[in-house]
Short mmCIF file of C-alpha atoms in Angstrom, two decimals:
data_model
loop_
_atom_site.label_atom_id
_atom_site.label_comp_id
_atom_site.label_asym_id
_atom_site.label_seq_id
_atom_site.Cartn_x
_atom_site.Cartn_y
_atom_site.Cartn_z
CA MET R 1 115.40 107.87 57.42
CA ARG R 2 117.31 107.09 60.57
CA PRO R 3 120.80 105.95 61.48
CA GLY R 4 121.24 102.43 60.20
CA ARG R 5 118.72 102.70 57.36
CA ASP R 6 121.26 102.78 54.52
CA PRO R 7 122.63 99.25 55.16
CA LEU R 8 119.03 97.94 55.15
CA HIS R 9 118.37 99.23 51.63
CA PRO R 10 119.41 96.77 48.90
CA TYR R 11 120.99 99.43 46.66
CA LEU R 12 121.50 102.73 48.48
CA LEU R 13 124.73 101.81 50.23
CA LYS R 14 126.15 100.41 46.98
CA GLU R 15 125.36 103.70 45.23
CA ILE R 16 127.12 105.68 47.97
CA ARG R 17 130.18 103.45 47.73
CA ALA R 18 130.24 103.78 43.95
CA VAL R 19 130.17 107.58 44.21
CA ALA R 20 133.05 107.48 46.72
CA ASP R 21 135.22 105.24 44.50
CA ALA R 22 138.38 107.07 43.42
CA ASN R 23 138.47 105.17 40.12
CA ARG R 24 136.03 107.24 38.08
CA GLY R 25 135.58 104.74 35.28
CA ARG R 26 134.81 101.89 37.63
CA ALA R 27 132.67 104.18 39.81
CA LEU R 28 130.54 105.25 36.82
CA ALA R 29 130.03 101.67 35.67
CA GLN R 30 129.09 100.48 39.15
CA PHE R 31 126.81 103.43 39.80
CA ASP R 32 125.04 103.04 36.47
CA ASP R 33 124.45 99.34 37.12
CA VAL R 34 123.17 99.84 40.67
CA LEU R 35 121.07 102.88 39.75
CA TRP R 36 118.99 100.99 37.21
CA LYS R 37 118.55 98.14 39.65
CA HIS R 38 117.38 100.72 42.19
CA VAL R 39 114.90 102.16 39.69
CA GLY R 40 113.53 98.70 38.95
CA HIS R 41 113.27 97.95 42.65
CA ALA R 42 111.40 101.23 43.26
CA LEU R 43 108.94 100.52 40.44
CA LYS R 44 108.23 97.03 41.77
CA THR R 45 107.72 98.47 45.25
CA ALA R 46 105.27 101.05 43.89
CA ILE R 47 103.30 98.47 41.90
CA ARG R 48 103.22 96.10 44.87
CA ALA R 49 101.98 98.82 47.23
CA PHE R 50 99.35 100.03 44.75
CA ALA R 51 97.99 96.55 44.01
CA ARG R 52 97.89 95.32 47.60
CA ASN R 53 96.27 98.44 49.00
CA TRP R 54 93.63 98.77 46.28
CA THR R 55 92.63 95.14 46.82
CA GLY R 56 92.81 95.39 50.61
CA GLY R 57 95.58 92.79 50.67
CA LEU R 58 93.19 90.14 49.30
CA PHE R 59 95.82 88.67 46.98
CA ALA R 60 98.91 89.47 49.06
CA PRO R 61 101.26 86.52 49.64
CA ALA R 62 100.70 84.66 52.90
CA PRO R 63 101.40 81.20 54.31
CA LYS R 64 98.55 78.78 54.86
CA ALA R 65 97.75 79.54 58.49
CA GLY R 66 94.06 78.74 58.74
CA ARG R 67 92.05 81.49 60.41
CA ALA R 68 95.19 83.62 60.84
CA THR R 69 95.99 83.73 57.10
CA ARG R 70 94.18 87.06 56.79
CA TYR R 71 96.60 88.63 59.25
CA TYR R 72 99.59 87.55 57.18
CA ARG R 73 97.99 89.08 54.10
CA GLN R 74 97.50 92.39 55.88
CA MET R 75 101.10 92.29 57.11
CA SER R 76 102.25 91.88 53.49
CA ARG R 77 100.03 94.78 52.50
CA TYR R 78 101.32 97.16 55.17
CA ALA R 79 104.95 96.09 54.66
CA ALA R 80 104.65 96.97 50.95
CA ALA R 81 103.07 100.32 51.83
CA PHE R 82 105.81 101.06 54.35
CA ALA R 83 108.57 100.24 51.85
CA PHE R 84 106.96 102.52 49.27
CA ILE R 85 106.35 105.48 51.56
CA SER R 86 109.89 105.19 52.97
CA ASP R 87 111.40 105.29 49.47
CA ILE R 88 109.28 108.30 48.51
CA ALA R 89 110.12 110.15 51.72
CA PHE R 90 113.83 109.51 51.27
CA LEU R 91 113.73 110.43 47.57
CA THR R 92 111.83 113.71 48.03
CA LEU R 93 113.25 114.88 51.36
CA GLY R 94 116.76 113.43 51.40
CA GLY R 95 118.74 114.53 54.43
CA GLU R 96 115.92 116.81 55.53
CA LEU R 97 113.97 113.72 56.59
CA LYS R 98 116.23 113.40 59.61
CA ARG R 99 115.34 116.93 60.69
CA ARG R 100 111.64 116.25 60.20
CA GLU R 101 111.52 114.32 63.45
CA LEU R 102 107.74 113.98 63.66
CA LEU R 103 107.67 112.46 60.19
CA SER R 104 110.55 110.07 60.79
CA ALA R 105 109.13 109.12 64.20
CA ARG R 106 105.84 108.08 62.56
CA LEU R 107 107.75 105.94 60.08
CA GLY R 108 109.55 104.42 63.05
CA ASP R 109 106.20 103.72 64.74
CA ILE R 110 104.99 101.80 61.68
CA LEU R 111 108.19 99.75 61.55
CA SER R 112 107.90 99.00 65.28
CA GLU R 113 104.29 97.85 64.91
CA LEU R 114 105.22 95.57 62.01
CA TYR R 115 107.99 94.07 64.14
CA LEU R 116 105.74 93.55 67.18
CA LEU R 117 102.95 92.03 65.09
CA SER R 118 105.46 89.68 63.48
CA GLY R 119 106.42 88.61 67.00
CA ALA R 120 102.76 87.96 67.89
CA LEU R 121 102.30 85.79 64.80
CA LYS R 122 105.53 83.91 65.50
CA ARG R 123 104.45 83.18 69.06
CA TRP R 124 101.10 81.91 67.83
CA GLU R 125 102.91 79.64 65.36
CA ASP R 126 105.47 78.44 67.93
CA GLU R 127 102.71 77.50 70.39
CA GLY R 128 100.98 75.30 67.85
CA ARG R 129 98.35 77.64 66.36
CA GLN R 130 96.02 77.25 69.34
CA ASP R 131 92.43 78.14 68.47
CA ASP R 132 91.88 79.28 72.07
CA ASP R 133 94.50 81.99 71.56
CA LEU R 134 92.92 83.48 68.43
CA SER R 135 91.08 86.16 70.40
CA LEU R 136 94.37 87.33 71.91
CA LEU R 137 96.03 87.29 68.49
CA ALA R 138 93.09 89.20 67.00
CA TRP R 139 93.38 91.89 69.70
CA CYS R 140 97.10 92.32 68.98
CA MET R 141 96.68 92.43 65.21
CA ASP R 142 93.64 94.73 65.18
CA SER R 143 95.29 97.16 67.60
CA GLY R 144 98.51 97.19 65.59
CA PHE R 145 96.76 97.62 62.24
CA ALA R 146 94.78 100.57 63.61
CA THR R 147 98.00 102.23 64.79
CA ILE R 148 99.71 101.60 61.44
CA GLU R 149 96.86 103.14 59.45
CA GLN R 150 96.69 106.12 61.82
CA ARG R 151 100.41 106.77 61.34
CA PHE R 152 100.02 106.52 57.56
CA VAL R 153 97.24 109.10 57.72
CA GLU R 154 99.39 111.44 59.83
CA ILE R 155 102.35 111.10 57.44
CA ILE R 156 100.20 111.74 54.37
CA GLU R 157 98.40 114.73 55.87
CA ASN R 158 101.65 116.31 57.04
CA PHE R 159 103.90 115.50 54.08
CA PRO R 160 105.75 118.71 53.13
CA ALA R 161 105.14 118.36 49.37
CA ARG R 162 101.36 118.25 49.14
CA PRO R 163 101.17 116.74 45.60
CA VAL R 164 103.35 113.89 46.88
CA GLY R 165 101.02 113.48 49.85
CA TRP R 166 98.03 113.18 47.51
CA MET R 167 99.89 110.56 45.48
CA LEU R 168 100.74 108.62 48.65
CA ARG R 169 97.08 108.61 49.67
CA LEU R 170 96.15 107.18 46.27
CA PHE R 171 98.72 104.39 46.63
CA ILE R 172 98.43 103.56 50.34
CA LEU R 173 94.98 104.52 51.66
CA PRO R 174 92.78 104.91 48.59
CA PHE R 175 89.63 104.31 50.65
CA GLY R 176 90.78 106.15 53.77
CA ARG R 177 91.44 104.70 57.17
CA ARG R 178 89.46 101.48 57.63
CA ARG R 179 90.99 100.04 60.81
CA HIS R 180 89.76 101.24 64.20
CA GLY R 181 91.08 98.66 66.66
CA PRO R 182 89.61 95.49 68.17
CA THR R 183 85.85 95.09 68.44
CA ASP R 184 84.02 94.95 71.77
CA ARG R 185 83.41 91.24 71.14
CA THR R 186 87.16 90.59 70.84
CA ILE R 187 87.85 92.63 73.98
CA ARG R 188 85.26 90.67 75.96
CA GLN R 189 86.72 87.38 74.78
CA CYS R 190 90.21 88.48 75.86
CA ALA R 191 88.89 89.63 79.22
CA GLN R 192 87.22 86.25 79.71
CA ILE R 193 90.53 84.49 79.08
CA ILE R 194 92.30 86.65 81.65
CA LEU R 195 89.59 86.32 84.30
CA GLU R 196 89.22 82.54 84.28
CA PRO R 197 91.82 79.76 84.63
CA CYS R 198 92.31 78.16 81.22
CA PRO R 199 95.16 76.88 79.01
CA ALA R 200 95.18 80.14 77.01
CA ARG R 201 95.70 82.17 80.19
CA GLU R 202 98.47 79.84 81.35
CA ARG R 203 100.28 80.27 78.04
CA LEU R 204 99.85 84.03 78.25
CA ILE R 205 101.39 84.37 81.73
CA ASP R 206 103.91 81.55 81.39
CA ASN R 207 106.99 83.82 81.43
CA VAL R 208 105.66 86.46 83.83
CA PHE R 209 107.97 86.94 86.82
CA ILE R 210 106.06 86.00 89.98
CA GLY R 211 108.76 86.37 92.65
CA GLY R 212 108.50 85.53 96.33
CA PRO R 213 105.31 85.53 98.42
CA GLU R 214 105.65 89.24 99.26
CA GLU R 215 106.16 90.38 95.67
CA PRO R 216 103.18 92.31 94.25
CA VAL R 217 102.65 89.91 91.33
CA ALA R 218 102.84 86.90 93.65
CA ARG R 219 100.23 88.45 95.96
CA LEU R 220 98.00 89.23 92.98
CA THR R 221 98.35 85.66 91.70
CA GLU R 222 97.47 84.24 95.11
CA ALA R 223 94.44 86.52 95.41
CA PHE R 224 93.29 85.40 91.97
CA ARG R 225 93.66 81.72 92.96
CA LEU R 226 91.68 82.22 96.15
CA MET R 227 88.90 84.08 94.36
CA VAL R 228 88.63 81.31 91.76
CA ASP R 229 88.51 78.68 94.50
CA THR R 230 85.74 80.51 96.37
CA GLN R 231 83.66 81.47 93.32
CA PRO R 232 81.32 78.44 93.66
CA ILE R 233 80.60 79.51 97.24
CA HIS R 234 79.81 83.06 96.12
CA ASP R 235 77.54 81.67 93.38
CA ARG R 236 75.67 79.55 95.91
CA LEU R 237 75.14 82.50 98.27
CA ARG R 238 74.06 84.74 95.41
CA LYS R 239 71.50 82.16 94.33
CA ALA R 240 70.19 82.06 97.92
CA ARG R 241 70.12 85.91 97.93
CA ILE R 242 72.33 86.12 101.01
CA LYS R 243 75.11 88.67 101.30
CA ASP R 244 75.90 88.38 105.01
CA TRP R 245 78.30 85.49 105.60
CA ALA R 246 77.40 85.30 109.31
CA LYS R 247 73.72 84.81 108.48
CA ALA R 248 74.64 82.20 105.89
CA ARG R 249 76.66 80.37 108.54
CA GLU R 250 73.75 80.51 111.00
CA ARG R 251 71.38 79.07 108.40
CA GLY R 252 73.77 76.26 107.60
CA LEU R 253 74.56 77.45 104.09
CA LEU R 254 78.24 77.84 104.97
CA SER R 255 80.55 75.46 106.74
CA SER R 256 83.30 76.71 109.03
CA ALA R 257 85.90 75.78 106.42
CA GLU R 258 84.04 77.65 103.69
CA LEU R 259 83.68 80.73 105.87
CA ALA R 260 87.42 80.63 106.55
CA GLN R 261 88.05 80.34 102.80
CA LEU R 262 85.91 83.40 102.07
CA GLN R 263 87.63 85.44 104.77
CA GLU R 264 91.08 84.45 103.53
CA ALA R 265 90.20 85.40 99.94
CA ASP R 266 88.68 88.69 101.12
CA ARG R 267 91.86 89.58 103.04
CA ALA R 268 94.04 88.68 100.05
CA VAL R 269 92.01 90.89 97.70
CA ALA R 270 92.01 93.79 100.17
CA ASP R 271 95.79 93.47 100.49
CA VAL R 272 96.27 93.58 96.72
CA ILE R 273 94.07 96.62 96.10
CA ALA R 274 95.24 98.57 99.17
CA VAL R 275 97.05 101.85 98.57
CA ASP R 276 99.27 103.96 100.82
CA ASP R 277 97.21 105.83 103.37
CA PHE R 278 98.39 108.87 105.33
CA ALA R 279 96.60 110.62 108.17
CA PRO R 280 96.13 114.42 107.70
CA GLU R 281 98.29 115.17 110.77
CA ASP R 282 101.15 113.12 109.31
CA LEU R 283 101.05 115.17 106.14
CA ARG R 284 101.01 118.43 108.07
CA ARG R 285 103.89 117.26 110.27
CA ASN R 286 105.97 116.28 107.23
CA ALA R 287 105.24 119.60 105.55
CA ALA R 288 106.28 121.54 108.68
CA ALA R 289 109.51 119.53 108.94
CA SER R 290 110.29 120.30 105.31
CA ASP R 291 109.68 124.05 105.86
CA LEU R 292 112.01 124.04 108.88
CA ALA R 293 114.74 122.27 106.93
CA GLN R 294 114.49 124.81 104.10
CA ALA R 295 114.58 127.71 106.57
CA ALA R 296 117.71 126.27 108.24
CA GLU R 297 119.48 126.14 104.88
#
């Protein structure tokens, strides 16, 4: 498939070494032994992929992980499908697979998604299987599964040998693509975690580099803190149907300290969302200077 694939296969490298052995008798014996093991391995891979995909991964092996067990089952399902489609691609295309870069890139995408999703599950396990983090885990898994199925579809539809492509569809996606990414409900739950201070958010941003006070992320973090601190004041003014802070101060709905808090938060937010701004004459002057420099050259 790609450089480095051969050592990952349990039998392919052994077959290559047997063929390269100068002792023909020993080479034949070794090759014959490894070949039949390879055939058995390929048959088990095919049966595993067929069974797990036709049952939707319902009986795929998975650790007891509570509400996340279903994700492990789907990972087992897609891993079996990936192993099968990789073997078939290598068997039917051989060295040509390397030249079919779109095909091999899609296989690489599936492998990358499996790796990243494994990392998401490991983090969830390492952090103690927090129920508050399940929405974040669901977003990761649903997004990854949708990408994996999309890549499978693209491989099957573009497989050079069409009969092989039809066979792959039967084994891997017998009911078509069923994953379409996270639901709106999951997205809203994730957004809620990000927008409000909570343990799940703290775990999510724990290793984010903040930097000094002038760093962009530090300024964003400070603006977020100030907005959270002033949210009760905003809620009170909204309930009173007052938008003008000066009027609220005159009516005694705002103290001097609260007004200062609102102004500080407003400045922090404006600083974070500000973009570079250039006057039209500055742009014209820079363009003229550039034209003169080019003319001088």
